[in-house]
Short mmCIF file of C-alpha atoms and ligand atoms in Angstrom, two decimals:
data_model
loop_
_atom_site.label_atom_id
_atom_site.label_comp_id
_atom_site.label_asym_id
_atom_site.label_seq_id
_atom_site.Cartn_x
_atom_site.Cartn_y
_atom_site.Cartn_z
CA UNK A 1 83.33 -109.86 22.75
CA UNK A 2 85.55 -108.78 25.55
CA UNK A 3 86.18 -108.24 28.82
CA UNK A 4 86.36 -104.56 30.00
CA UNK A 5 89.13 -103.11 32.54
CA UNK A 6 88.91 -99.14 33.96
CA UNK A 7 91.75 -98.21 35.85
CA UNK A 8 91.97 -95.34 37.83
CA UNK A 9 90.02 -93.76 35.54
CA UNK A 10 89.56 -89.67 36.24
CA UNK A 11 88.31 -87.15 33.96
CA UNK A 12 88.19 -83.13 33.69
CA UNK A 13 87.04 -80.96 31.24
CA UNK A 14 89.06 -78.16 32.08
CA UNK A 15 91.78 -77.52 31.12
CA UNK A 16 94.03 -77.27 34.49
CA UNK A 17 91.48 -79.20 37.55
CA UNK A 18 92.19 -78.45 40.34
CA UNK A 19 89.53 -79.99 43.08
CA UNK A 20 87.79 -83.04 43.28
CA UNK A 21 84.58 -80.59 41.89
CA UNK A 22 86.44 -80.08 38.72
CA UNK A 23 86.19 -83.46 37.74
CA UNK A 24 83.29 -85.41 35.57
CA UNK A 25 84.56 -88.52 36.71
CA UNK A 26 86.74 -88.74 40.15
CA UNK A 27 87.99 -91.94 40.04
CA UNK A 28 86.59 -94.92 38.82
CA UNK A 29 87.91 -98.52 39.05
CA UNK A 30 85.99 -101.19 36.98
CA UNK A 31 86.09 -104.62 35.54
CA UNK A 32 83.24 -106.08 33.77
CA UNK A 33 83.01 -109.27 32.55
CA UNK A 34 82.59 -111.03 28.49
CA UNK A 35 79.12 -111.45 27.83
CA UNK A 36 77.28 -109.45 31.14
CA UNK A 37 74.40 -107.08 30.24
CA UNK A 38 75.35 -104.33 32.58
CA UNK A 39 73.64 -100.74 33.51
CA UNK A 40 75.09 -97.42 34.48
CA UNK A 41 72.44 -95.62 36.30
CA UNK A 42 72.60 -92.51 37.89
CA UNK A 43 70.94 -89.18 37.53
CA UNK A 44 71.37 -86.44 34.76
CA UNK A 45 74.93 -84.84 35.23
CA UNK A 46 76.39 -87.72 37.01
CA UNK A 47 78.85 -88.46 34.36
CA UNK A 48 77.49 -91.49 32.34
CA UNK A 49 77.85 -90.32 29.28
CA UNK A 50 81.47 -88.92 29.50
CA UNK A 51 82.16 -92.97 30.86
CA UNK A 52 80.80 -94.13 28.13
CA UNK A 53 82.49 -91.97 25.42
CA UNK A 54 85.98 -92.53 27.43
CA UNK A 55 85.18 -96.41 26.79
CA UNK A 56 84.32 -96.25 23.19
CA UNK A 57 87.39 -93.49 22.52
CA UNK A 58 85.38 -90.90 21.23
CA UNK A 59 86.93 -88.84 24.46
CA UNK A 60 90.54 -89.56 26.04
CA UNK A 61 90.91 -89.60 30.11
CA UNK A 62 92.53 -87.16 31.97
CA UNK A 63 94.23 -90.14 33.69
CA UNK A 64 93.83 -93.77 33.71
CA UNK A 65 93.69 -96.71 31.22
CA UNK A 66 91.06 -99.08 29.48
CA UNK A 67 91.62 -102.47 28.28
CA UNK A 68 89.69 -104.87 26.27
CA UNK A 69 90.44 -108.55 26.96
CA UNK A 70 93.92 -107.11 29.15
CA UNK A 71 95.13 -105.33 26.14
CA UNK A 72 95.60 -101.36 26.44
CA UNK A 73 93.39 -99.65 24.09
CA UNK A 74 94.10 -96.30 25.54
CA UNK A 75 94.84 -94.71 22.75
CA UNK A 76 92.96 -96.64 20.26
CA UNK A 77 90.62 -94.30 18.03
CA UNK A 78 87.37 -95.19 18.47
CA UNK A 79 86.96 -97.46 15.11
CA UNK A 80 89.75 -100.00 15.95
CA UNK A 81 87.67 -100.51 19.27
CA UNK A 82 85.21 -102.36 17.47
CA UNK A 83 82.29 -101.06 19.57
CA UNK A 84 78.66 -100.89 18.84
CA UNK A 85 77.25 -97.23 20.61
CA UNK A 86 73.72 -95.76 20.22
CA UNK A 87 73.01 -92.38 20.98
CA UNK A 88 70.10 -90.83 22.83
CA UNK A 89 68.89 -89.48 19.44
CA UNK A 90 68.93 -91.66 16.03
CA UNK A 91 71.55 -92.00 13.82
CA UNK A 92 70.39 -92.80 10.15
CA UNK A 93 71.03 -91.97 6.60
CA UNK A 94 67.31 -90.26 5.76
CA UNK A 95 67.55 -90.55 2.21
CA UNK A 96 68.87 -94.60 2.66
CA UNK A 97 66.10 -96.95 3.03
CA UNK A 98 65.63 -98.84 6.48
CA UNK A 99 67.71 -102.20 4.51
CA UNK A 100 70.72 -100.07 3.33
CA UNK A 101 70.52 -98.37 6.95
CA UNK A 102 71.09 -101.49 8.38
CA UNK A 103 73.52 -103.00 5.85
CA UNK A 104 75.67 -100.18 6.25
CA UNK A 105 78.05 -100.81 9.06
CA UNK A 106 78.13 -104.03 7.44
CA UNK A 107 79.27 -102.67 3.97
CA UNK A 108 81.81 -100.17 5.90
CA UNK A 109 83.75 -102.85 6.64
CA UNK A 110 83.94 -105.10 3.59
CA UNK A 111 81.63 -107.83 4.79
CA UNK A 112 79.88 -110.60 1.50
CA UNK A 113 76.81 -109.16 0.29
CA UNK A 114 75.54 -112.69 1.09
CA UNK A 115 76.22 -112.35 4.90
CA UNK A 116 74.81 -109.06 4.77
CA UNK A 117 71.47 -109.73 3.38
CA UNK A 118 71.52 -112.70 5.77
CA UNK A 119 72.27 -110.35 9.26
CA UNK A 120 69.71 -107.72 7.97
CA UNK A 121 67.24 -110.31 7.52
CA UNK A 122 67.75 -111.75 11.25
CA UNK A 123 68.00 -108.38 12.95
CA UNK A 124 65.37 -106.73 11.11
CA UNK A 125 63.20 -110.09 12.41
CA UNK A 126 64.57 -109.31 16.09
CA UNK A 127 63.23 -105.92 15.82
CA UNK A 128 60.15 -106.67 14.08
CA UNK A 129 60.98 -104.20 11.51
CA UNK A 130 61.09 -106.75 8.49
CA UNK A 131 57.61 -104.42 6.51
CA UNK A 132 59.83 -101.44 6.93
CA UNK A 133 62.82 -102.96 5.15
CA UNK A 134 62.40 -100.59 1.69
CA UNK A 135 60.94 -97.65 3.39
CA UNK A 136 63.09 -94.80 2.72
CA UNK A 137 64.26 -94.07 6.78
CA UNK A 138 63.10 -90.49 6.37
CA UNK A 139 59.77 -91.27 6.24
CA UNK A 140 59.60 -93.38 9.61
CA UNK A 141 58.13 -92.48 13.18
CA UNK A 142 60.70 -91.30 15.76
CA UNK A 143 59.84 -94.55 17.54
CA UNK A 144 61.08 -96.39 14.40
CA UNK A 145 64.17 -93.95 13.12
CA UNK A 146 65.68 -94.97 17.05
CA UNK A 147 64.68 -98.55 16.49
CA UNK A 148 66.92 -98.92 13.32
CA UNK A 149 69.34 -96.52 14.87
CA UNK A 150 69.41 -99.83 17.86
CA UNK A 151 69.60 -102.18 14.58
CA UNK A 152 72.61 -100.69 13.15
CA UNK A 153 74.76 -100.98 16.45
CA UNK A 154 73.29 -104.88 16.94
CA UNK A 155 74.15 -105.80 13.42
CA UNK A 156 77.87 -106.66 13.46
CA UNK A 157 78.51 -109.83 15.22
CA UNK A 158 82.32 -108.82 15.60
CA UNK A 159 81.94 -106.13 18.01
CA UNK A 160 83.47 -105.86 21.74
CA UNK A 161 80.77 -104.27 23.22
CA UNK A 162 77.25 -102.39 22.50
CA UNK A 163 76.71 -99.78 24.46
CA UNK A 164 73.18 -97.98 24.88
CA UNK A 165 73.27 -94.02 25.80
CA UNK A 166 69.52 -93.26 26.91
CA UNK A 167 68.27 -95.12 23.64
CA UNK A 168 64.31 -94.98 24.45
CA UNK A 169 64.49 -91.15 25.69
CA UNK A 170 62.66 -90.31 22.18
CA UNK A 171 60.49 -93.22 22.10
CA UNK A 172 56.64 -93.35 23.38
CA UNK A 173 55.99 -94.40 26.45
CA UNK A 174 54.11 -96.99 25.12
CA UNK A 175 56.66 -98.46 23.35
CA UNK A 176 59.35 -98.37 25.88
CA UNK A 177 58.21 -101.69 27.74
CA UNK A 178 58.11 -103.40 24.79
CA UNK A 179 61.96 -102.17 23.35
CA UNK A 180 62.93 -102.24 27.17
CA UNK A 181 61.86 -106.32 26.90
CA UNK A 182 63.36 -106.96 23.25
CA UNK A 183 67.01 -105.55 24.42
CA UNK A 184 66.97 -107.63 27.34
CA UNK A 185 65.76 -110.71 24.99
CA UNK A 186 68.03 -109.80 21.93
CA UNK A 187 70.85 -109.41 25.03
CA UNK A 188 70.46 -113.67 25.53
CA UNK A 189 70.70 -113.60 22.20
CA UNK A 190 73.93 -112.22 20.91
CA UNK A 191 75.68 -112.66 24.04
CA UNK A 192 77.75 -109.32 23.44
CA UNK A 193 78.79 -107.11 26.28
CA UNK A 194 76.29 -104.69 26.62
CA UNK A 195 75.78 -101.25 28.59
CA UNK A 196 72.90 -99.94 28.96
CA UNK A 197 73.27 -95.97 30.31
CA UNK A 198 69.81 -94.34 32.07
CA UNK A 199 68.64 -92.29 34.79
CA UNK A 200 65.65 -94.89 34.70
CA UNK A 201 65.78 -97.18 37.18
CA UNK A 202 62.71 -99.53 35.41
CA UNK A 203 65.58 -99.47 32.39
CA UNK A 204 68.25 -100.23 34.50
CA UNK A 205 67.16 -102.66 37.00
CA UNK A 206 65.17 -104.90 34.04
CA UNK A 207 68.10 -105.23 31.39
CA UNK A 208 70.88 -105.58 33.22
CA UNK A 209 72.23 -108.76 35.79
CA UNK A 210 74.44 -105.69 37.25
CA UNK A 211 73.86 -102.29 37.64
CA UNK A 212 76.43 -99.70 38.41
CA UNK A 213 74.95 -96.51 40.37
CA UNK A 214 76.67 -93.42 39.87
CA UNK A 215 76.63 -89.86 41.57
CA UNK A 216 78.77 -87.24 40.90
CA UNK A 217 81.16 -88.42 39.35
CA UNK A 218 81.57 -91.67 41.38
CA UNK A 219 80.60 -95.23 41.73
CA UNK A 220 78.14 -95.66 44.66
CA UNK A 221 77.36 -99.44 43.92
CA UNK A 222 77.56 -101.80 41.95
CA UNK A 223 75.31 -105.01 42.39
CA UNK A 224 72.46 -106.98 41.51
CA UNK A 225 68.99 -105.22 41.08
CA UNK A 226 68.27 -107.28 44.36
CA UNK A 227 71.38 -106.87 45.97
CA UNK A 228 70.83 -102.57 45.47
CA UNK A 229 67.35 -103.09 46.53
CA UNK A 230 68.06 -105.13 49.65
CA UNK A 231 71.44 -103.53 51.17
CA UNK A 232 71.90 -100.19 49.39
CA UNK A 233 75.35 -99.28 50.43
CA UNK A 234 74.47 -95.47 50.35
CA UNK A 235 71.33 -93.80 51.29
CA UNK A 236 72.05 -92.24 47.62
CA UNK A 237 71.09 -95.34 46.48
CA UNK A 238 68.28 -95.95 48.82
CA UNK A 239 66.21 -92.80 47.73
CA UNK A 240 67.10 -93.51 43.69
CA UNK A 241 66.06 -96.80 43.90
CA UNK A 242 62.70 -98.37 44.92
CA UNK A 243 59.12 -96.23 44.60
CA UNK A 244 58.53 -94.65 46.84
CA UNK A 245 62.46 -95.05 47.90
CA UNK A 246 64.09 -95.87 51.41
CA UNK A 247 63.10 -94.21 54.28
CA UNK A 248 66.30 -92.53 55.27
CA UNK A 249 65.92 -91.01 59.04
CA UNK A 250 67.65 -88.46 60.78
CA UNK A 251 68.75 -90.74 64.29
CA UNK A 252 71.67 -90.72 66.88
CA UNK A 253 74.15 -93.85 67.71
CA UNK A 254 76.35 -93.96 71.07
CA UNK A 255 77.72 -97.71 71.85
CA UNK A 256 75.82 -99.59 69.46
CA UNK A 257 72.58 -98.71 70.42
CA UNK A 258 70.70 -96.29 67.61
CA UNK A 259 67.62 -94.27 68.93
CA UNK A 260 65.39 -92.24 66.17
CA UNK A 261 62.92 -90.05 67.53
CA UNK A 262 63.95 -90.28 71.00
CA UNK A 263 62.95 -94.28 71.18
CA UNK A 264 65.69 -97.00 70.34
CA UNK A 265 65.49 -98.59 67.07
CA UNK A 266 66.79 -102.36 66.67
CA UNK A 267 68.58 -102.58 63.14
CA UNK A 268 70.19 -105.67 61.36
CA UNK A 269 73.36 -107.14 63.11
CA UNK A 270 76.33 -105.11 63.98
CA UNK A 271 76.87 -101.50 64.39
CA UNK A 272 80.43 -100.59 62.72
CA UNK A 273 82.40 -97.79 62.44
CA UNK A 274 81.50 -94.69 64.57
CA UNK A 275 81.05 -91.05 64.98
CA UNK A 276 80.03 -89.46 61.27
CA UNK A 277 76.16 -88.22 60.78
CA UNK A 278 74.21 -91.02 61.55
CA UNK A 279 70.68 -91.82 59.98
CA UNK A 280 68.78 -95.11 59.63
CA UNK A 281 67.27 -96.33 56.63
CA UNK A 282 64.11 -98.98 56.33
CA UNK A 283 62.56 -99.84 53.01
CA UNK A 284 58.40 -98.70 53.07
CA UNK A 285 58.40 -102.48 52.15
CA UNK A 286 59.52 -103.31 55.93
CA UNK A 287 57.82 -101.04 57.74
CA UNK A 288 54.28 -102.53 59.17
CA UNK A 289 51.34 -100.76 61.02
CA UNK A 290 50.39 -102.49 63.96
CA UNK A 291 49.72 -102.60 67.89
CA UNK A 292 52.80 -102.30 68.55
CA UNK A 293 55.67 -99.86 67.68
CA UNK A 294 56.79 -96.54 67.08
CA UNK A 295 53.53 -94.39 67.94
CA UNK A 296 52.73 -92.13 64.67
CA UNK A 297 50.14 -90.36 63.05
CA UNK A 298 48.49 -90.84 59.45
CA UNK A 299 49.50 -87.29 57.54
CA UNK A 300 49.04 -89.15 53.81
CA UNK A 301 47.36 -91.96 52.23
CA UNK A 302 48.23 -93.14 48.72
CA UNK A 303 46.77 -95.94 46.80
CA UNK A 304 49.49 -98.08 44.10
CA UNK A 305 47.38 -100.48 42.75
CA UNK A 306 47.19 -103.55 44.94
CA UNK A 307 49.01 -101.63 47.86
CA UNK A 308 48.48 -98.43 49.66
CA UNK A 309 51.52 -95.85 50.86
CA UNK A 310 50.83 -94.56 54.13
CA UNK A 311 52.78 -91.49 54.88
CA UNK A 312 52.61 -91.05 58.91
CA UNK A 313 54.51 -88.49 61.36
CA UNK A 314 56.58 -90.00 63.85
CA UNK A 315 57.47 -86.73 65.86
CA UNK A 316 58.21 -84.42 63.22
CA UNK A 317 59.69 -87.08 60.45
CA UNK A 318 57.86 -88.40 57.80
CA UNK A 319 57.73 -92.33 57.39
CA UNK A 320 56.76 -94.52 54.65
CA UNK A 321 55.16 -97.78 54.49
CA UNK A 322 53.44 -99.71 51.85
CA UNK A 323 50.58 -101.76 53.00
CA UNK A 324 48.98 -105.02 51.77
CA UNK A 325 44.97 -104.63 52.41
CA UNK A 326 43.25 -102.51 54.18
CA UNK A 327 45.04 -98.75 55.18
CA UNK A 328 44.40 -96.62 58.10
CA UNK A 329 43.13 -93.14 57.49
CA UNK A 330 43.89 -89.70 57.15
CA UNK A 331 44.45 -88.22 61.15
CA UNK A 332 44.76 -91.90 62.93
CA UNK A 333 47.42 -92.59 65.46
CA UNK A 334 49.12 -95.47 64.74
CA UNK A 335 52.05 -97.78 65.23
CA UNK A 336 54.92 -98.41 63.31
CA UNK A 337 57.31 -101.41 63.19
CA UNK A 338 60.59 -101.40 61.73
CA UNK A 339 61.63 -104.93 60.46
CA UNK A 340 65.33 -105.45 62.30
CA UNK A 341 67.18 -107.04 59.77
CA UNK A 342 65.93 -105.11 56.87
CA UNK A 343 66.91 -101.70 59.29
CA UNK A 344 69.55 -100.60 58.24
CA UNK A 345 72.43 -97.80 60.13
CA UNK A 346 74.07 -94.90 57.89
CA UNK A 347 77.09 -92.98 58.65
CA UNK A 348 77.93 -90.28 56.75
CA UNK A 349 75.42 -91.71 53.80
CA UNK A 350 77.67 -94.90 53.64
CA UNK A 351 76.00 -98.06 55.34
CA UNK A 352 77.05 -98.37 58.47
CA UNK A 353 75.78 -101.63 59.87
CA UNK A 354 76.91 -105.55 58.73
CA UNK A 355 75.62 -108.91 59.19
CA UNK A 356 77.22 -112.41 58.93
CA UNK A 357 78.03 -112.35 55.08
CA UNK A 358 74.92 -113.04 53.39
CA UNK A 359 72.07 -110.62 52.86
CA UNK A 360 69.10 -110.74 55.11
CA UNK A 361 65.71 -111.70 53.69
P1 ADP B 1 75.21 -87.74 32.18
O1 ADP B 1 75.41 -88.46 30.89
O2 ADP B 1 75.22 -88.63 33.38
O3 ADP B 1 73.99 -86.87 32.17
P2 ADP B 1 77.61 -86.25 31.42
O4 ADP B 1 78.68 -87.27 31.34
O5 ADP B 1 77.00 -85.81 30.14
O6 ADP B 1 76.47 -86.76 32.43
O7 ADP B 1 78.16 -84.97 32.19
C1 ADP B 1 78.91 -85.05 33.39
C2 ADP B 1 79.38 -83.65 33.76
O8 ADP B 1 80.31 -83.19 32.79
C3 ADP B 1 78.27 -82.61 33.82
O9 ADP B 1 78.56 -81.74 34.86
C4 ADP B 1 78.37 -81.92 32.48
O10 ADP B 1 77.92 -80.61 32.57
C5 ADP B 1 79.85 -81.98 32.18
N1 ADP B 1 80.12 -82.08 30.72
C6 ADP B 1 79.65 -83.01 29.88
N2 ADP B 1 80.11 -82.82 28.62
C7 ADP B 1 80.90 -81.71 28.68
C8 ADP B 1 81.68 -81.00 27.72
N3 ADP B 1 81.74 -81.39 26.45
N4 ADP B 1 82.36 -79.91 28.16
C9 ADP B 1 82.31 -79.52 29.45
N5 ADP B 1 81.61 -80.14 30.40
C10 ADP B 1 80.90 -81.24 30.04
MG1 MG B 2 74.18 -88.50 29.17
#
């Protein structure tokens, strides 16, 4: 297994690039460590993909490097990268059976029929595929073709890194929780590097320990799912992540005092930074209905599950909150309170506001 490095990684598919627009990827610096289970999320276009093909070599950067354990491997072709990758769509032999399927990255490179038998047997188990082993692959489900298609890039135990590229896009819904759970399980135990690529922030934020955001072409985040929950470093981040996602507020800031809807707001510690378009964001989580507060009215009540999603007007700006027990109805004037150190200040979409070091709770 190995560490990965990007440096100043950029790519274009044109030709000549001029702007930053003519870039896939502007500029992405990135170390991740032996062993991590790590997610690229971001939404369709972003660039994932094009990362991920730069890292396995089936695509060569503009500019910038890779390295695997510290060691270039630039200009590597893909198969002395000795990297696992599975594609949004199966790849399988139809007229092999599901066994041979399996065996075959195995056989490609020379490896004892013994051990073979012996890694088909355990992976097949880990999938729960072992009654399919002699079915010809052509006759399987699309659930199943994608399941062996995840088998053959988890059956070498020599590889760098397995990376995922959308893998359950053609599988049930259904069946998604239940894959979604067996990667993260099968992840403690290979202990291989392994990215996980998906505009699907359930996929993302339950496989991986860190999850990289992207947007256009560029890193917003990286951090823990609770770390990109709690302190979103861009409001980006704040609407993709969390249902329904952050409030994000149109407001003004002079002197460290930040006022939305004509009334001052109190957010988390210190103001930094100034000028820029300003706008505060608060987590529907954090935001409570009581006596006192920003005065608002009801336009919108939702009910998920055990909580309820109040949508209420303060002036002309929608605001979120998700409330435990009993919700206020359609048309009432009510009050909304902002918790202060989960209100957070956003210049220019980049957080904007900082407290001591560690993250509120
Ligand atoms: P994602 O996987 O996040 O959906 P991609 O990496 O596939 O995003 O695409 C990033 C950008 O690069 C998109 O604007 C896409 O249109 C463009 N792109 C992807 N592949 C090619 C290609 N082979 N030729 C030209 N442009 C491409
Ligand atoms: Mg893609």
């Amino acid at each position: 297994m190995a560490k990965i490095t990007l440096k100043n990684l950029r790519h274009s598919y044109l030709p000549s690039p001029k702007g930053a627009e003519d870039y896939a990827l502007k500029e992405i610096d990135l170390d991740w460590q032996d062993g991590g289970a790590y997610a690229l999320l971001g939404p369709s276009g972003c660039g994932k993909s094009t990362l991920l093909n730069i890292i396995s070599g089936l695509l060569t950067p503009s500019e910038g490097r890779i390295l695997f354990d510290d060691v270039d491997v630039t200009d590597l072709p893909p198969d002395q990268r000795n990297i696992a990758q599975v594609f949004q769509f199966p790849v399988i032999y139809d007229t092999m059976t599901v066994r041979d399927n399996l065996a075959f990255p195995l056989r490609n490179r020379g490896v004892a029929e013994a051990r073979i038998t012996e890694r088909v047997a355990e992976i097949a188990a880990m999938l729960e595929v072992v009654e399919l082993l002699d079915i010809r692959a052509s006759h399987l489900s699309p659930d199943n073709k994608q399941k062996i298609s995840m088998g053959r890039g988890l059956v070498r135990d020599d590889v760098n890194v397995v990376m995922f590229d959308e893998p359950l896009t053609v599988i049930d819904p259904h069946l998604k929780w239940k894959l979604r759970s067996k990667l993260k399980e099968l992840h403690q135990r290979v202990k291989a590097t392994m990215i996980y690529v998906t505009h699907d922030q359930t996929e993302a934020l339950t496989f991986a320990d860190q999850v990289v955001v992207m947007q256009d072409g560029e890193i917003v985040q990286i951090g823990t799912p609770v770390e990109l929950f709690e302190r979103p470093q861009h409001t980006f981040v704040g609407h993709f992540i969390g249902s329904p996602g952050m409030n994000v507020l149109d407001a003004t800031e002079a002197g460290g005092r930040v006022s939305f809807e004509g009334q001052e707001i109190a957010v988390e510690g210190k103001v930094t930074g100034q000028g820029g378009s300003t706008q505060v964001g608060i987590r529907p989580e954090f935001v409570s209905i009581g006596a006192a507060g920003l005065p608002a009215r009801v336009r919108k009540v939702s009910d998920i599950g055990r909580h309820s999603v109040v949508e209420a007007m303060v002036g002309d700006t929608p605001v979120r909150a998700v409330i435990d027990g009993e919700a206020p109805g359609q048309g009432d004037a009510v009050h909304l309170a902002f918790r202060p150190d989960q209100t957070r200040l956003y210049r220019d979409g980049w957080l904007s506001t900082e407290t001591d070091g560690a993250v509120a709770s």
